[in-house]
Coordinates of C-alpha atoms in Angstrom, one line a residue:
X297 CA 13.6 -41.0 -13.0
X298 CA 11.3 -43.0 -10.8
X299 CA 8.8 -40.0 -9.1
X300 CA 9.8 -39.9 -4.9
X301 CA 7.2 -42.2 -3.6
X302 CA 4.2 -40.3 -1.2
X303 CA 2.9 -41.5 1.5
X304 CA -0.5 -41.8 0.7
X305 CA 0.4 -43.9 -2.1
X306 CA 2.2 -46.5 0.3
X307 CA -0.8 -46.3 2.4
X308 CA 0.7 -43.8 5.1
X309 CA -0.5 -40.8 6.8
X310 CA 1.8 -37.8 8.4
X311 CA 0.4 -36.2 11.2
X312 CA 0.3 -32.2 11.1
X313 CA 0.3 -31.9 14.6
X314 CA 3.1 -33.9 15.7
X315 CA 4.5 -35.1 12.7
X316 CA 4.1 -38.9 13.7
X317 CA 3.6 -40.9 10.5
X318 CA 1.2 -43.8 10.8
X319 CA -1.0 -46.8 8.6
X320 CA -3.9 -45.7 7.1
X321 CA -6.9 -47.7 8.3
X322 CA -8.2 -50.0 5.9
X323 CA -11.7 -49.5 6.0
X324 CA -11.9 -45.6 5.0
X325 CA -12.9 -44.3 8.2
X326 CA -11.6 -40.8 9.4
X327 CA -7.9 -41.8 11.2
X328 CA -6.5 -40.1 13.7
X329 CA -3.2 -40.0 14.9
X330 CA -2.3 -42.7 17.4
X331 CA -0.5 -40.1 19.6
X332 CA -1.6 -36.7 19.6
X333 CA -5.4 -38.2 18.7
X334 CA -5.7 -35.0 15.9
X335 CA -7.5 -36.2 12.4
X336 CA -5.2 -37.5 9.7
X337 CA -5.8 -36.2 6.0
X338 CA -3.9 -37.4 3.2
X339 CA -4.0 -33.6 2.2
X340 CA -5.5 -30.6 4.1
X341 CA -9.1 -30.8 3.0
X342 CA -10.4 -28.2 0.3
X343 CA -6.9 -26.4 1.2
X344 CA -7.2 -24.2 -2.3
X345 CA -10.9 -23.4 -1.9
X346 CA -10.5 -22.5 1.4
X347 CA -7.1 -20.8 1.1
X348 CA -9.1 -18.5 -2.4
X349 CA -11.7 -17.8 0.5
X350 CA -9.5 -16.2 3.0
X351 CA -7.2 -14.3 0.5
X352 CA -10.2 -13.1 -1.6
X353 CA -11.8 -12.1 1.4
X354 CA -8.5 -10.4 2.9
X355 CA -7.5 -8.5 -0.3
X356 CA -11.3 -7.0 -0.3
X357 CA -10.4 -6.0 3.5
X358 CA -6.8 -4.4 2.2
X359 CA -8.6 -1.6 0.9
X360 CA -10.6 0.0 3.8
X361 CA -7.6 -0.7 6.1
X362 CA -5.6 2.2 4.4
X363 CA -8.5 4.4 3.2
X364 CA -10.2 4.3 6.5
X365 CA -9.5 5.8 9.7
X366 CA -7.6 3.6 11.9
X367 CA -7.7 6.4 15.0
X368 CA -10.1 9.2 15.9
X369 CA -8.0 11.6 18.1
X370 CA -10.8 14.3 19.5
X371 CA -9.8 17.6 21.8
X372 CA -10.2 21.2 22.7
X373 CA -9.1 21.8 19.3
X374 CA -10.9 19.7 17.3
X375 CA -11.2 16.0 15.9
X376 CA -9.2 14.1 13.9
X377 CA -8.9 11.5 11.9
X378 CA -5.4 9.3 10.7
X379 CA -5.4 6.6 8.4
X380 CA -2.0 4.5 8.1
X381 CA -0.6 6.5 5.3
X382 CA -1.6 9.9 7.3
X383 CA 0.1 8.5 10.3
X384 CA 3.2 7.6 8.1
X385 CA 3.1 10.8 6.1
X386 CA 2.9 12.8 9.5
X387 CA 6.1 10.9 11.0
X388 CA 8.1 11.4 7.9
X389 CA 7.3 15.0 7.7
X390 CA 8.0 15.2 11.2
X391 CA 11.6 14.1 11.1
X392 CA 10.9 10.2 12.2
X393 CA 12.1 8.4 9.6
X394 CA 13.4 5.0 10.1
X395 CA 9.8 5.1 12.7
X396 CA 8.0 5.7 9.1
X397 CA 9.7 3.2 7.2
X398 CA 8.8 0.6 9.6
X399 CA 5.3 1.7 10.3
X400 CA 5.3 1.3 6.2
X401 CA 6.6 -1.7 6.1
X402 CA 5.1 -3.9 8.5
X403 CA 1.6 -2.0 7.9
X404 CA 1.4 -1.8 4.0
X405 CA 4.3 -3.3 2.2
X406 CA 4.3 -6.7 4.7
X407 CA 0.3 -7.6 3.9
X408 CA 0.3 -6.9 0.2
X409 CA 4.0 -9.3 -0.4
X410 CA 2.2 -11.9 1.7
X411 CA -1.1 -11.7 -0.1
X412 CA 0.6 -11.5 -3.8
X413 CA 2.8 -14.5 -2.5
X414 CA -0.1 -16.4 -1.7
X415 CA -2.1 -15.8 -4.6
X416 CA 1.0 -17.2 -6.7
X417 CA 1.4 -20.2 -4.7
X418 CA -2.5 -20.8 -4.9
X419 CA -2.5 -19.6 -8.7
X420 CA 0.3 -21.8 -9.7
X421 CA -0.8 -25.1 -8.2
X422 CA -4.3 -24.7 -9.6
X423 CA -3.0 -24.2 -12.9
X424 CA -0.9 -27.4 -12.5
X425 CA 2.6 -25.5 -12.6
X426 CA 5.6 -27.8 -12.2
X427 CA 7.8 -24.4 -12.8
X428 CA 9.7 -23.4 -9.6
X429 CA 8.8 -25.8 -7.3
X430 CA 11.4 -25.5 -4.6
X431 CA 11.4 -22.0 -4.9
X432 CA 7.6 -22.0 -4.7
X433 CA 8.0 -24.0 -1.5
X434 CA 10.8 -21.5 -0.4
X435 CA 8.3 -19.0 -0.4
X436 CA 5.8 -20.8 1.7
X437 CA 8.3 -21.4 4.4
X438 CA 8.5 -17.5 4.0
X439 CA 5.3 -16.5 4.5
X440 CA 5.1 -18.9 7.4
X441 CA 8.1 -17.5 9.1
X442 CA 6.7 -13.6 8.5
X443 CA 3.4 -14.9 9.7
X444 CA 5.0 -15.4 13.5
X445 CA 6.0 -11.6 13.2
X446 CA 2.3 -10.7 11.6
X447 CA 1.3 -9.2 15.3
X448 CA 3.8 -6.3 14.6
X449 CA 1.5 -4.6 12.8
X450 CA -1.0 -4.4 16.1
X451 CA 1.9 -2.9 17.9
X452 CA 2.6 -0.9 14.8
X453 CA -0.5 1.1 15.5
X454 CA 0.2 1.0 19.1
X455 CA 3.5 3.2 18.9
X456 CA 1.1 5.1 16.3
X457 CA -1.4 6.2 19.3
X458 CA 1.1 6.4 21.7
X459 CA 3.1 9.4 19.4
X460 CA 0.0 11.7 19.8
X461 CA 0.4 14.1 22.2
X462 CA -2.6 13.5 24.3
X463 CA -3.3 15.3 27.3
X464 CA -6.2 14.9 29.9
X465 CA -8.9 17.2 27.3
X466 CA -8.1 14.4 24.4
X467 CA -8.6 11.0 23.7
X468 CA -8.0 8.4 21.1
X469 CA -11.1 6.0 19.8
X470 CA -9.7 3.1 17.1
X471 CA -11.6 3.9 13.5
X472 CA -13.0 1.2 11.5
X473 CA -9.8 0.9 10.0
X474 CA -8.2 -0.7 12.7
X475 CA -10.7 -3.4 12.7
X476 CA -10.6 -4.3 8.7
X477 CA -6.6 -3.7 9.3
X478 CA -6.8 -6.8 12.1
X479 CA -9.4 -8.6 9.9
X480 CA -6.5 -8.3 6.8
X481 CA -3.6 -9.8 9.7
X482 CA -6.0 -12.8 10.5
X483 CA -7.3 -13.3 6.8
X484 CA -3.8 -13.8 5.9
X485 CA -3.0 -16.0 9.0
X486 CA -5.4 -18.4 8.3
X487 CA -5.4 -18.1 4.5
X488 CA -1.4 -19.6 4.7
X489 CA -2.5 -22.3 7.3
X490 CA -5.3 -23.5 4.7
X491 CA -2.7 -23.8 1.8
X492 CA -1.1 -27.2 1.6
X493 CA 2.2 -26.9 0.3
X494 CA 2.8 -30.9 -0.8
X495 CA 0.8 -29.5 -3.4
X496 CA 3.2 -28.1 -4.8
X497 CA 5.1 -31.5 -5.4
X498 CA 1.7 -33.2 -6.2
X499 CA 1.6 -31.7 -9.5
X500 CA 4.9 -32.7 -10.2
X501 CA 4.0 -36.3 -9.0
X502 CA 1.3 -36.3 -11.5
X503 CA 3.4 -34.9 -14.2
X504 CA 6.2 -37.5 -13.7

């Protein structure tokens, strides 16, 4: 079977912005799309480089997030400090828990799915893998859709704070958890956005 013709190999070029597909000039200058004016690429440039970056870099950031303190709660009584699983340990034990399994969810189990799915995606097309390929793609649509929803985890933490009983003698300072827990949502946000997934079908192009 003939391979599905691309358009960069008809001389085309889609738009990622508004989708508009367009000639590509002639004389190799950088195009850009006749409508919206944003720069057309054949593919996203070094989308796997710059994808390893971002997931490498988020994965390294995974670690403190949980084994840091994401809050310092300080009163009369003392200060102290709650990491993720502390906070999700404390609202199981205290009888909240479909509040737990949410906070453990969208905190923990939500990050580390969306950074093993992108290390497959990103393995498997640098290996050349022509395995899977819709389902491959099925799972980038995926992690796109659960990126909309990656913000959950901010309010996450805010119905965190907001279940300590604070009083006028306390108050509640974010830990340097918090900040590598944000760093590991916006790692991962813009680790899917660098990942092209017509590679995915490239490999299978070139395997044809």
């Amino acid at each position: 079977m003939n391979p599905a013709p691309i358009t960069a190999r008809i001389g085309l070029l889609a738009c990622e912005v508004c989708r508009l597909v367009s000639r590509a000039p002639s004389t190799g200058d950088v195009a850009h799309c006749p409508r919206c004016g944003a720069a057309l690429h054949t593919r996203k440039p070094a989308s796997l480089v710059r994808t390893w970056a971002f997931l490498i870099a988020a994965m390294i950031l995974y670690v403190p997030a949980n084994v840091l303190p994401i809050m310092d709660t300080s009163s009369l009584f003392g200060t102290q400090n709650d990491t993720i699983l502390s906070g999700i340990a404390f609202l199981w034990t205290s009888g909240s828990y479909v509040l737990a399994m949410v906070v453990f969810f969208a905190s923990v189990l939500v990050p580390l799915l969306k950074m093993i799915a992108l290390a497959i995606l990103a393995g498997s097309v640098q290996m050349g893998s022509v395995r899977y390929r819709r389902t491959r793609t099925r799972l980038y649509r995926l992690i796109e859709f659960a990126g909309r929803w990656s913000m959950l985890d901010i309010y996450v933490v805010t119905i965190l704070v907001a279940l300590v009983q604070v009083s006028t003698l306390a108050s509640i300072h974010a830990g340097p958890g918090a900040a590598a827990f944000g760093a590991v949502v916006v790692l991962t946000m813009f680790s899917a956005t660098s990942f092209d997934p017509r590679l995915i079908w490239d490999t299978q192009e070139e395997a044809s």
